[in-house]
Amino acid sequence: MSRTVFLNHKTCSEEITMGDALGLIETKGLVACIAAADAMCKSANVELIGYENIGSGLVTVMVKGDVGAVKASVDSGLESAQHIGEVVTSLVIARPHNDINKIVIKHKA
């Protein structure tokens, strides 16, 4: 069963607003995902949206912020996760369509 966990949901607005970019890193295993999330948050001014257990050991972490910060954070997260485990894929979407919010907040905890 897929489950999305939103971190710091009392202060974090999961919704992606106009001008925000969305950054995602998918790893095999939670430990590599946590390492990626830690590096992403430390390396740039991004907001951690949360993570989703996809199944079969795959975990995706999501951040938002301005495009430059999200690109820098994803690069840093990739490097960190690759030292710990296996990275499956990553993606930065600059100014995602508003309908993407339906996916991002679909499983709100």
Coordinates of C-alpha atoms in Angstrom, one line a residue:
M1 CA 0.0 0.0 0.0
S2 CA 1.3 3.4 -0.9
R3 CA 1.6 6.0 1.8
T4 CA 2.6 9.6 1.7
V5 CA 4.0 11.2 4.8
F6 CA 4.1 15.0 4.9
L7 CA 6.7 16.4 7.3
N8 CA 6.1 19.4 9.4
H9 CA 2.5 19.7 8.1
K10 CA 1.6 22.3 10.6
T11 CA 3.9 24.9 9.1
C12 CA 4.4 23.5 5.6
S13 CA 2.0 24.4 2.9
E14 CA 2.1 21.2 0.7
E15 CA 0.5 23.1 -2.2
I16 CA 3.0 24.3 -4.9
T17 CA 2.4 27.9 -5.6
M18 CA 3.0 30.0 -8.7
G19 CA 6.7 30.4 -9.3
D20 CA 7.7 27.4 -7.2
A21 CA 9.6 24.4 -8.6
L22 CA 9.1 20.8 -7.6
G23 CA 12.1 18.6 -6.9
L24 CA 11.9 14.8 -6.5
I25 CA 14.5 12.1 -5.8
E26 CA 13.5 8.4 -5.8
T27 CA 15.7 5.9 -4.0
K28 CA 15.7 2.2 -3.1
G29 CA 15.3 2.2 0.6
L30 CA 14.4 4.8 3.3
V31 CA 17.9 5.4 4.6
A32 CA 19.2 6.8 1.2
C33 CA 16.0 8.9 0.9
I34 CA 16.5 10.4 4.4
A35 CA 20.2 11.1 3.5
A36 CA 18.9 12.8 0.3
A37 CA 16.3 14.9 2.2
D38 CA 18.8 16.0 4.7
A39 CA 21.3 17.1 2.1
M40 CA 18.5 18.8 0.1
C41 CA 17.3 20.9 3.0
K42 CA 20.9 21.8 4.2
S43 CA 22.2 22.8 0.8
A44 CA 19.5 25.3 -0.4
N45 CA 16.5 27.3 0.7
V46 CA 13.8 24.7 -0.1
E47 CA 10.8 23.4 1.8
L48 CA 10.5 19.7 2.4
I49 CA 7.0 18.6 1.3
G50 CA 7.4 15.0 2.4
Y51 CA 8.1 11.5 1.1
E52 CA 6.1 8.7 -0.4
N53 CA 6.7 5.0 0.0
I54 CA 6.0 3.8 -3.6
G55 CA 6.4 0.1 -2.8
S56 CA 9.0 -2.6 -3.5
G57 CA 11.5 -0.5 -1.4
L58 CA 11.1 2.6 -3.5
V59 CA 10.8 5.9 -1.7
T60 CA 10.4 9.4 -3.2
V61 CA 11.3 12.6 -1.4
M62 CA 9.7 15.9 -2.6
V63 CA 10.8 19.5 -2.1
K64 CA 9.6 22.9 -3.4
G65 CA 11.1 26.3 -3.8
D66 CA 12.5 28.6 -6.4
V67 CA 14.0 26.9 -9.5
G68 CA 17.7 27.5 -8.7
A69 CA 17.4 26.4 -5.1
V70 CA 15.5 23.2 -6.1
K71 CA 18.0 22.3 -8.8
A72 CA 20.9 22.8 -6.3
S73 CA 19.1 20.8 -3.6
V74 CA 18.4 17.9 -5.9
D75 CA 22.0 17.8 -7.1
S76 CA 23.2 17.8 -3.5
G77 CA 20.6 15.1 -2.5
L78 CA 21.6 12.9 -5.4
E79 CA 25.2 13.0 -4.4
S80 CA 24.4 12.2 -0.8
A81 CA 22.0 9.4 -1.6
Q82 CA 24.4 7.8 -4.0
H83 CA 27.0 7.4 -1.2
I84 CA 24.4 5.6 1.0
G85 CA 22.4 3.5 -1.4
E86 CA 20.8 3.4 -4.9
V87 CA 19.2 6.4 -6.7
V88 CA 16.5 5.3 -9.1
T89 CA 15.7 8.7 -10.7
S90 CA 15.3 12.4 -10.0
L91 CA 13.4 15.3 -11.5
V92 CA 13.1 19.0 -11.3
I93 CA 9.9 20.6 -12.6
A94 CA 10.1 24.4 -13.0
R95 CA 6.7 26.0 -12.5
P96 CA 4.6 22.8 -12.5
H97 CA 1.0 23.0 -13.7
N98 CA -1.5 23.7 -10.9
D99 CA -3.0 20.2 -11.4
I100 CA 0.2 18.7 -10.1
N101 CA -1.0 19.8 -6.7
K102 CA -3.7 17.1 -6.9
I103 CA -0.9 14.5 -6.9
V104 CA 1.3 16.2 -4.3
I105 CA -1.5 16.6 -1.7
K106 CA -3.6 13.6 -2.7
H107 CA -2.6 11.4 0.2
K108 CA -2.3 14.2 2.8
A109 CA -1.8 12.8 6.3

